[in-house]
Short mmCIF file of C-alpha atoms in Angstrom, two decimals:
data_model
loop_
_atom_site.label_atom_id
_atom_site.label_comp_id
_atom_site.label_asym_id
_atom_site.label_seq_id
_atom_site.Cartn_x
_atom_site.Cartn_y
_atom_site.Cartn_z
CA UNK A 1 -31.40 -56.66 -18.04
CA UNK A 2 -27.99 -55.53 -19.27
CA UNK A 3 -27.78 -52.87 -16.55
CA UNK A 4 -28.68 -55.36 -13.82
CA UNK A 5 -26.08 -56.93 -11.52
CA UNK A 6 -26.59 -59.80 -9.10
CA UNK A 7 -24.32 -59.95 -6.06
CA UNK A 8 -24.17 -63.16 -4.04
CA UNK A 9 -22.61 -62.97 -0.57
CA UNK A 10 -21.35 -66.07 1.22
CA UNK A 11 -19.81 -66.31 4.67
CA UNK A 12 -19.75 -63.81 7.49
CA UNK A 13 -21.09 -60.33 8.12
CA UNK A 14 -17.65 -58.86 7.32
CA UNK A 15 -18.13 -60.06 3.75
CA UNK A 16 -21.63 -58.60 3.77
CA UNK A 17 -20.25 -55.13 4.52
CA UNK A 18 -17.92 -55.39 1.50
CA UNK A 19 -20.86 -56.37 -0.70
CA UNK A 20 -22.92 -53.45 0.57
CA UNK A 21 -20.10 -51.02 -0.26
CA UNK A 22 -19.82 -52.47 -3.76
CA UNK A 23 -23.58 -52.34 -4.31
CA UNK A 24 -23.56 -48.61 -3.52
CA UNK A 25 -20.83 -47.99 -6.09
CA UNK A 26 -22.72 -49.92 -8.77
CA UNK A 27 -25.96 -48.08 -8.02
CA UNK A 28 -24.16 -44.74 -8.22
CA UNK A 29 -23.03 -45.80 -11.71
CA UNK A 30 -26.65 -46.40 -12.74
CA UNK A 31 -26.96 -50.16 -12.33
CA UNK A 32 -29.86 -52.05 -10.78
CA UNK A 33 -28.39 -54.38 -8.15
CA UNK A 34 -30.04 -57.42 -6.59
CA UNK A 35 -28.47 -59.05 -3.54
CA UNK A 36 -28.84 -62.78 -2.87
CA UNK A 37 -31.81 -62.98 -5.21
CA UNK A 38 -33.53 -66.41 -5.27
CA UNK A 39 -33.77 -66.02 -9.06
CA UNK A 40 -30.71 -64.10 -10.31
CA UNK A 41 -31.23 -62.82 -13.85
CA UNK A 42 -28.70 -60.04 -14.33
CA UNK A 43 -26.16 -60.15 -17.13
CA UNK A 44 -23.37 -59.60 -14.59
CA UNK A 45 -22.89 -61.73 -11.47
CA UNK A 46 -20.45 -61.05 -8.62
CA UNK A 47 -19.88 -63.78 -6.02
CA UNK A 48 -18.33 -62.73 -2.70
CA UNK A 49 -16.84 -65.95 -1.34
CA UNK A 50 -15.87 -67.44 2.02
CA UNK A 51 -12.77 -69.56 2.59
CA UNK A 52 -13.02 -70.10 6.35
CA UNK A 53 -13.47 -73.86 6.82
CA UNK A 54 -14.27 -76.90 4.69
CA UNK A 55 -18.05 -76.52 4.51
CA UNK A 56 -17.80 -72.81 3.67
CA UNK A 57 -15.24 -73.45 0.94
CA UNK A 58 -17.42 -76.18 -0.55
CA UNK A 59 -20.44 -73.86 -0.63
CA UNK A 60 -18.39 -71.15 -2.34
CA UNK A 61 -16.99 -73.50 -4.97
CA UNK A 62 -20.40 -75.01 -5.71
CA UNK A 63 -21.88 -71.53 -6.11
CA UNK A 64 -19.11 -70.52 -8.54
CA UNK A 65 -19.59 -73.71 -10.55
CA UNK A 66 -23.35 -73.21 -10.73
CA UNK A 67 -22.95 -69.73 -12.18
CA UNK A 68 -20.11 -70.88 -14.45
CA UNK A 69 -22.60 -73.36 -15.90
CA UNK A 70 -25.15 -70.55 -16.39
CA UNK A 71 -22.51 -68.60 -18.27
CA UNK A 72 -21.82 -71.58 -20.52
CA UNK A 73 -25.54 -71.61 -21.35
CA UNK A 74 -25.36 -67.91 -22.27
CA UNK A 75 -27.65 -66.79 -19.45
CA UNK A 76 -25.08 -64.41 -18.00
CA UNK A 77 -22.36 -62.43 -19.76
CA UNK A 78 -19.86 -61.62 -17.02
CA UNK A 79 -18.93 -63.61 -13.92
CA UNK A 80 -16.66 -62.15 -11.26
CA UNK A 81 -15.49 -63.77 -8.02
CA UNK A 82 -14.12 -61.87 -5.02
CA UNK A 83 -13.58 -62.43 -1.30
CA UNK A 84 -11.73 -64.81 0.98
CA UNK A 85 -11.76 -67.98 -1.12
CA UNK A 86 -10.25 -66.27 -4.16
CA UNK A 87 -7.76 -64.45 -1.92
CA UNK A 88 -6.59 -67.81 -0.59
CA UNK A 89 -6.77 -69.96 -3.74
CA UNK A 90 -6.42 -67.39 -6.50
CA UNK A 91 -4.05 -69.34 -8.78
CA UNK A 92 -5.86 -72.67 -8.47
CA UNK A 93 -9.29 -71.16 -9.07
CA UNK A 94 -8.09 -69.16 -12.07
CA UNK A 95 -6.72 -72.28 -13.75
CA UNK A 96 -9.55 -74.65 -12.81
CA UNK A 97 -12.62 -72.46 -13.49
CA UNK A 98 -11.81 -70.50 -16.67
CA UNK A 99 -15.48 -69.53 -17.12
CA UNK A 100 -14.96 -66.86 -14.47
CA UNK A 101 -14.00 -63.61 -16.19
CA UNK A 102 -11.79 -62.50 -13.33
CA UNK A 103 -10.96 -63.36 -9.73
CA UNK A 104 -10.32 -60.72 -7.10
CA UNK A 105 -9.03 -61.05 -3.57
CA UNK A 106 -10.37 -59.81 -0.27
CA UNK A 107 -9.23 -56.22 -0.64
CA UNK A 108 -9.01 -55.35 -4.36
CA UNK A 109 -12.74 -55.67 -5.14
CA UNK A 110 -12.74 -52.02 -6.28
CA UNK A 111 -10.93 -53.23 -9.40
CA UNK A 112 -14.20 -54.81 -10.54
CA UNK A 113 -15.44 -51.29 -11.20
CA UNK A 114 -12.47 -50.24 -13.32
CA UNK A 115 -12.58 -53.54 -15.24
CA UNK A 116 -16.18 -52.66 -16.14
CA UNK A 117 -14.99 -49.19 -17.20
CA UNK A 118 -16.60 -47.59 -14.15
CA UNK A 119 -15.12 -45.01 -11.80
CA UNK A 120 -14.79 -45.68 -8.08
CA UNK A 121 -16.55 -42.86 -6.24
CA UNK A 122 -14.28 -41.93 -3.33
CA UNK A 123 -16.94 -39.57 -1.97
CA UNK A 124 -19.07 -42.71 -1.39
CA UNK A 125 -16.37 -44.75 0.34
CA UNK A 126 -18.35 -44.82 3.62
CA UNK A 127 -21.73 -45.24 1.92
CA UNK A 128 -23.49 -48.60 1.74
CA UNK A 129 -26.75 -49.98 0.39
CA UNK A 130 -27.94 -51.91 3.42
CA UNK A 131 -29.00 -55.50 2.84
CA UNK A 132 -30.11 -55.83 6.46
CA UNK A 133 -33.33 -54.24 7.73
CA UNK A 134 -32.81 -50.47 7.82
CA UNK A 135 -32.77 -50.27 11.62
CA UNK A 136 -29.55 -52.21 12.16
CA UNK A 137 -26.20 -52.47 10.42
CA UNK A 138 -22.87 -54.21 10.80
CA UNK A 139 -19.95 -51.86 11.40
CA UNK A 140 -16.56 -53.33 10.48
CA UNK A 141 -14.05 -51.51 12.68
CA UNK A 142 -10.92 -53.34 11.53
CA UNK A 143 -9.57 -55.98 9.17
CA UNK A 144 -7.09 -58.78 9.68
CA UNK A 145 -5.66 -60.46 12.75
CA UNK A 146 -2.30 -60.52 14.54
CA UNK A 147 -3.06 -63.69 16.49
CA UNK A 148 -1.46 -67.01 15.59
CA UNK A 149 -4.11 -69.60 16.48
CA UNK A 150 -2.94 -72.90 15.05
CA UNK A 151 -6.21 -73.90 13.37
CA UNK A 152 -7.18 -70.58 11.80
CA UNK A 153 -6.64 -69.71 8.14
CA UNK A 154 -8.14 -66.23 8.40
CA UNK A 155 -4.82 -64.37 8.80
CA UNK A 156 -3.65 -66.10 5.61
CA UNK A 157 -6.49 -64.33 3.79
CA UNK A 158 -6.84 -61.03 5.65
CA UNK A 159 -3.27 -60.29 6.72
CA UNK A 160 -2.25 -58.35 9.81
CA UNK A 161 -4.68 -56.38 11.95
CA UNK A 162 -5.53 -52.94 10.57
CA UNK A 163 -7.84 -50.63 12.51
CA UNK A 164 -10.02 -48.09 10.80
CA UNK A 165 -9.77 -44.55 12.11
CA UNK A 166 -12.32 -43.26 14.60
CA UNK A 167 -13.02 -40.38 12.20
CA UNK A 168 -13.90 -42.77 9.37
CA UNK A 169 -16.17 -44.83 11.62
CA UNK A 170 -17.87 -41.70 12.93
CA UNK A 171 -18.54 -40.56 9.36
CA UNK A 172 -19.94 -43.96 8.35
CA UNK A 173 -22.11 -44.21 11.45
CA UNK A 174 -23.59 -40.75 10.88
CA UNK A 175 -24.46 -41.78 7.34
CA UNK A 176 -26.04 -45.00 8.61
CA UNK A 177 -27.99 -43.11 11.28
CA UNK A 178 -29.35 -40.77 8.60
CA UNK A 179 -30.76 -43.86 6.83
CA UNK A 180 -32.60 -44.96 9.97
CA UNK A 181 -30.05 -47.26 11.61
CA UNK A 182 -30.57 -47.48 15.38
CA UNK A 183 -28.43 -50.50 16.24
CA UNK A 184 -24.76 -51.11 15.40
CA UNK A 185 -23.20 -54.56 15.38
CA UNK A 186 -19.47 -54.00 15.88
CA UNK A 187 -17.56 -56.66 13.93
CA UNK A 188 -13.87 -57.42 13.44
CA UNK A 189 -11.67 -60.45 13.52
CA UNK A 190 -10.46 -59.21 16.91
CA UNK A 191 -12.27 -56.28 18.56
CA UNK A 192 -9.89 -56.23 21.52
CA UNK A 193 -6.96 -55.22 19.29
CA UNK A 194 -8.73 -52.12 17.97
CA UNK A 195 -6.59 -48.98 17.95
CA UNK A 196 -3.23 -50.48 18.88
CA UNK A 197 -1.87 -49.92 15.37
CA UNK A 198 -3.41 -46.46 14.86
CA UNK A 199 -3.28 -44.99 18.33
CA UNK A 200 -0.64 -47.12 20.08
CA UNK A 201 -3.15 -48.20 22.70
CA UNK A 202 -6.38 -50.17 22.91
CA UNK A 203 -9.14 -47.82 21.84
CA UNK A 204 -12.33 -49.88 21.70
CA UNK A 205 -13.85 -48.05 24.67
CA UNK A 206 -13.01 -44.65 23.20
CA UNK A 207 -14.64 -45.64 19.91
CA UNK A 208 -17.78 -46.87 21.69
CA UNK A 209 -18.02 -43.64 23.67
CA UNK A 210 -17.75 -41.43 20.59
CA UNK A 211 -20.22 -43.40 18.49
CA UNK A 212 -22.75 -43.59 21.32
CA UNK A 213 -22.89 -39.78 21.28
CA UNK A 214 -24.75 -40.00 17.95
CA UNK A 215 -28.33 -39.46 19.09
CA UNK A 216 -30.03 -41.82 16.63
CA UNK A 217 -27.88 -44.80 17.70
CA UNK A 218 -29.63 -46.60 20.56
CA UNK A 219 -27.78 -49.93 20.78
CA UNK A 220 -24.14 -50.92 20.22
CA UNK A 221 -23.31 -54.63 20.29
CA UNK A 222 -19.81 -56.16 20.46
CA UNK A 223 -18.79 -59.22 18.43
CA UNK A 224 -15.62 -61.30 18.38
CA UNK A 225 -13.51 -60.29 21.37
CA UNK A 226 -10.35 -62.30 21.98
CA UNK A 227 -9.87 -63.36 25.63
CA UNK A 228 -6.10 -62.78 25.83
CA UNK A 229 -5.28 -59.20 26.93
CA UNK A 230 -8.98 -58.42 27.10
CA UNK A 231 -9.61 -54.66 27.66
CA UNK A 232 -11.46 -54.68 30.98
CA UNK A 233 -12.34 -50.97 30.67
CA UNK A 234 -14.97 -51.86 28.06
CA UNK A 235 -16.88 -53.65 30.83
CA UNK A 236 -17.12 -50.43 32.87
CA UNK A 237 -18.47 -48.68 29.78
CA UNK A 238 -20.96 -51.50 29.22
CA UNK A 239 -22.15 -51.27 32.82
CA UNK A 240 -22.54 -47.47 32.74
CA UNK A 241 -23.55 -46.65 29.17
CA UNK A 242 -27.18 -47.61 28.43
CA UNK A 243 -26.46 -47.67 24.69
CA UNK A 244 -23.96 -50.52 24.99
CA UNK A 245 -25.80 -53.84 24.98
CA UNK A 246 -24.98 -56.11 27.89
CA UNK A 247 -23.81 -58.71 25.41
CA UNK A 248 -20.39 -59.97 24.46
CA UNK A 249 -19.33 -62.42 21.76
CA UNK A 250 -16.07 -63.95 23.01
CA UNK A 251 -14.97 -67.12 21.17
CA UNK A 252 -13.07 -69.29 23.68
CA UNK A 253 -12.66 -72.46 21.55
CA UNK A 254 -11.66 -74.88 24.35
CA UNK A 255 -10.86 -75.20 28.05
CA UNK A 256 -8.33 -78.06 28.29
CA UNK A 257 -4.87 -76.56 28.91
CA UNK A 258 -3.35 -79.19 26.63
CA UNK A 259 -5.64 -78.28 23.75
CA UNK A 260 -5.40 -74.52 24.37
CA UNK A 261 -1.62 -74.76 24.21
CA UNK A 262 -1.76 -76.83 21.02
CA UNK A 263 -4.16 -74.25 19.57
CA UNK A 264 -1.63 -71.49 20.42
CA UNK A 265 -4.30 -69.51 22.19
CA UNK A 266 -1.93 -68.01 24.77
CA UNK A 267 -4.62 -68.35 27.41
CA UNK A 268 -5.12 -71.00 30.08
CA UNK A 269 -8.06 -72.73 31.69
CA UNK A 270 -7.54 -70.78 34.93
CA UNK A 271 -7.33 -67.46 33.08
CA UNK A 272 -10.53 -68.30 31.18
CA UNK A 273 -12.52 -68.99 34.34
CA UNK A 274 -11.09 -65.87 36.01
CA UNK A 275 -11.95 -63.65 33.03
CA UNK A 276 -15.55 -64.90 32.92
CA UNK A 277 -15.88 -64.24 36.66
CA UNK A 278 -14.61 -60.67 36.19
CA UNK A 279 -16.95 -60.06 33.28
CA UNK A 280 -20.00 -61.22 35.20
CA UNK A 281 -19.00 -59.32 38.33
CA UNK A 282 -18.68 -56.04 36.42
CA UNK A 283 -21.78 -56.56 34.23
CA UNK A 284 -24.15 -58.85 36.17
CA UNK A 285 -26.85 -58.98 33.47
CA UNK A 286 -24.45 -59.72 30.63
CA UNK A 287 -25.26 -62.43 28.10
CA UNK A 288 -22.15 -64.21 26.84
CA UNK A 289 -21.90 -65.84 23.43
CA UNK A 290 -19.01 -68.16 22.72
CA UNK A 291 -17.92 -70.68 20.11
CA UNK A 292 -16.10 -73.94 20.76
CA UNK A 293 -14.12 -76.37 18.63
CA UNK A 294 -14.41 -80.12 19.15
CA UNK A 295 -12.25 -82.80 17.59
CA UNK A 296 -9.01 -80.80 17.54
CA UNK A 297 -5.98 -83.08 16.90
CA UNK A 298 -5.24 -85.31 19.89
CA UNK A 299 -8.37 -84.25 21.75
CA UNK A 300 -8.97 -87.11 24.20
CA UNK A 301 -12.11 -88.11 26.04
CA UNK A 302 -10.67 -86.37 29.10
CA UNK A 303 -10.15 -83.12 27.14
CA UNK A 304 -13.71 -83.30 25.88
CA UNK A 305 -15.10 -84.03 29.35
CA UNK A 306 -13.34 -80.90 30.61
CA UNK A 307 -15.10 -78.97 27.86
CA UNK A 308 -18.47 -80.41 28.86
CA UNK A 309 -17.87 -79.47 32.51
CA UNK A 310 -16.85 -75.99 31.42
CA UNK A 311 -20.12 -75.47 29.53
CA UNK A 312 -22.03 -76.80 32.53
CA UNK A 313 -20.10 -74.56 34.96
CA UNK A 314 -20.34 -71.31 33.02
CA UNK A 315 -23.83 -71.80 31.56
CA UNK A 316 -23.34 -69.55 28.56
CA UNK A 317 -26.46 -67.78 27.40
CA UNK A 318 -25.43 -68.32 23.75
CA UNK A 319 -23.10 -70.98 22.36
CA UNK A 320 -22.11 -72.49 19.03
CA UNK A 321 -19.86 -75.46 18.17
CA UNK A 322 -17.58 -76.16 15.21
CA UNK A 323 -16.14 -79.54 14.34
CA UNK A 324 -12.42 -79.07 13.74
CA UNK A 325 -11.51 -78.47 10.09
CA UNK A 326 -7.93 -79.26 9.02
CA UNK A 327 -7.09 -76.18 6.96
CA UNK A 328 -4.20 -76.03 4.49
CA UNK A 329 -1.13 -74.00 5.45
CA UNK A 330 -2.21 -73.43 9.04
CA UNK A 331 0.17 -74.34 11.86
CA UNK A 332 -2.00 -77.33 12.81
CA UNK A 333 -2.08 -78.56 9.21
CA UNK A 334 1.72 -78.45 9.01
CA UNK A 335 2.57 -79.93 12.38
CA UNK A 336 -0.40 -81.96 13.66
CA UNK A 337 -2.42 -84.87 12.35
CA UNK A 338 -6.18 -84.65 11.94
CA UNK A 339 -6.55 -87.80 14.00
CA UNK A 340 -10.00 -87.50 15.59
CA UNK A 341 -12.51 -89.37 13.38
CA UNK A 342 -15.29 -87.28 11.85
CA UNK A 343 -17.90 -89.47 13.54
CA UNK A 344 -16.40 -88.66 16.96
CA UNK A 345 -16.27 -84.94 16.10
CA UNK A 346 -19.97 -84.92 15.24
CA UNK A 347 -20.91 -86.93 18.32
CA UNK A 348 -19.02 -84.51 20.55
CA UNK A 349 -20.55 -81.48 18.86
CA UNK A 350 -24.02 -82.96 19.34
CA UNK A 351 -23.34 -83.66 23.02
CA UNK A 352 -22.28 -80.07 23.62
CA UNK A 353 -25.31 -78.69 21.82
CA UNK A 354 -27.70 -81.00 23.69
CA UNK A 355 -26.24 -79.77 26.98
CA UNK A 356 -26.53 -76.17 25.76
CA UNK A 357 -30.15 -76.71 24.69
CA UNK A 358 -31.07 -77.55 28.28
CA UNK A 359 -29.09 -74.58 29.60
CA UNK A 360 -30.77 -72.25 27.12
CA UNK A 361 -34.21 -73.56 28.11
CA UNK A 362 -33.43 -72.86 31.79
CA UNK A 363 -32.25 -69.32 30.99
CA UNK A 364 -35.43 -68.65 29.04
CA UNK A 365 -37.73 -69.99 31.74
CA UNK A 366 -36.15 -67.60 34.24
CA UNK A 367 -37.18 -64.67 32.02
CA UNK A 368 -40.92 -65.41 32.15
CA UNK A 369 -42.67 -62.50 33.82
CA UNK A 370 -39.84 -60.04 33.15
CA UNK A 371 -40.11 -56.96 30.91
CA UNK A 372 -37.52 -56.13 28.24
CA UNK A 373 -37.05 -53.30 25.78
CA UNK A 374 -37.39 -54.97 22.40
CA UNK A 375 -36.67 -53.89 18.83
CA UNK A 376 -39.02 -55.25 16.14
CA UNK A 377 -37.19 -56.84 13.19
CA UNK A 378 -40.08 -58.08 11.03
CA UNK A 379 -43.56 -59.57 10.89
CA UNK A 380 -43.77 -63.28 10.11
CA UNK A 381 -47.00 -65.27 9.85
CA UNK A 382 -48.84 -64.91 13.17
CA UNK A 383 -46.13 -63.03 15.07
CA UNK A 384 -43.95 -59.97 15.12
CA UNK A 385 -40.31 -61.00 15.56
CA UNK A 386 -38.21 -58.92 17.93
CA UNK A 387 -34.94 -58.98 19.85
CA UNK A 388 -33.82 -57.76 23.24
CA UNK A 389 -30.40 -56.25 23.90
CA UNK A 390 -29.26 -59.81 24.63
CA UNK A 391 -29.92 -61.06 21.09
CA UNK A 392 -27.83 -60.49 18.00
CA UNK A 393 -29.62 -60.82 14.64
CA UNK A 394 -29.26 -64.01 12.60
CA UNK A 395 -27.39 -66.04 15.24
CA UNK A 396 -29.35 -65.68 18.49
CA UNK A 397 -32.85 -66.60 19.73
CA UNK A 398 -35.79 -64.37 18.88
CA UNK A 399 -38.76 -62.96 20.73
CA UNK A 400 -42.15 -63.81 19.21
CA UNK A 401 -44.83 -61.23 19.96
CA UNK A 402 -48.54 -61.79 19.42
CA UNK A 403 -49.88 -59.04 17.14
CA UNK A 404 -52.64 -57.61 19.34
CA UNK A 405 -51.78 -54.20 17.92
CA UNK A 406 -49.93 -52.85 14.90
CA UNK A 407 -46.22 -52.54 15.61
CA UNK A 408 -43.70 -50.52 13.63
CA UNK A 409 -40.70 -52.40 12.24
CA UNK A 410 -37.49 -50.95 13.67
CA UNK A 411 -39.18 -49.40 16.70
CA UNK A 412 -38.66 -50.22 20.37
CA UNK A 413 -41.38 -51.53 22.69
CA UNK A 414 -41.57 -52.81 26.24
CA UNK A 415 -42.44 -56.49 26.07
CA UNK A 416 -43.41 -58.82 28.91
CA UNK A 417 -42.20 -62.42 28.55
CA UNK A 418 -45.15 -64.80 28.87
CA UNK A 419 -43.66 -68.05 27.55
CA UNK A 420 -40.56 -69.76 26.20
CA UNK A 421 -39.16 -72.84 24.52
CA UNK A 422 -35.61 -74.18 24.25
CA UNK A 423 -34.32 -71.14 22.40
CA UNK A 424 -37.02 -68.55 21.67
CA UNK A 425 -39.21 -66.40 23.90
CA UNK A 426 -42.87 -65.42 23.59
CA UNK A 427 -44.01 -61.99 24.74
CA UNK A 428 -46.78 -59.44 24.76
CA UNK A 429 -46.64 -55.68 24.31
CA UNK A 430 -47.35 -53.69 27.44
#
């Protein structure tokens, strides 16, 4: 298996895109590439790491150590590590895990090819070997972030915001469409900043309009929009353009003005409520996904109660919670103490998620009897698994469909909702 390479991807979908680009280059050079294999057996292993928060860093380090041990046993010949963790802790990792042949950062992964005496194929720079089902793909429209949130280490790893050109994204999307992709998941650290560096103005709506002209693309979904200076024109496009899913991932993190200020979010409680009202007025059917942080330094019971009321008031369709992680070299790490006990953090996270479970159940019950266009992702045991325009893959609820007829993976069907539980829906094909 000397011409076989195993690539392991940890962390977010932005990392996944980088792995897919690398896989394509290796395959063009004649290698067999396995991604996230349960039984890796190639002579070369590449680990694409995450360095976001404590749990993610621990997973990355454990994965590196496991493969370093395999190399000691002679089961693999070359071990390379790339991605966010090695971008952030390059010197420490290099000295502490010498079994790794070479570490690469977030953006110089192309050097892996030259170090293996391979040539980077520039004509394939927008080509990827999809690791997702062929009918959907993640489209990374920018890198980096210009925000200065106190808790976030991502700018330390990714640098300043850098938009890709519309021309490059059009080319990549056409290539994806030719492979059968029907659904694009727009991803970036901050979608709302797209185009300001390249075009001197916010250009997310323009990008959406141009990509939606590609006939094969049926759905475009927007992830990771920052609330401050939110481009309201994208809501008009969402309301009018049937290809833009009525879905928005907008991480809000907290609602207490004290905590928002400490987080350096540059957005207030009043502005948050007003923005959500505007969004739902312009796009009445929209499903909002947000993420929250509990246990931020000096978060009091009153701050947390405000957060609970906020979740109850807004009734987000989708919601996730992080316990605060005190990350080295961030503003919070330098100037604030991690003074909320871990036990309290977990209790607060559980309280939020229990409240959200009830909200999610209510939302689902209201959908019984309604009909939704649904894309089929896969068949699993006794059901086909699908998603509506309100559901992003991997992170959101799914629609279970009884297989009374053969359905085609990646195709759209009209599905009537006939049942639900706390998170998932049950439907039947019309």
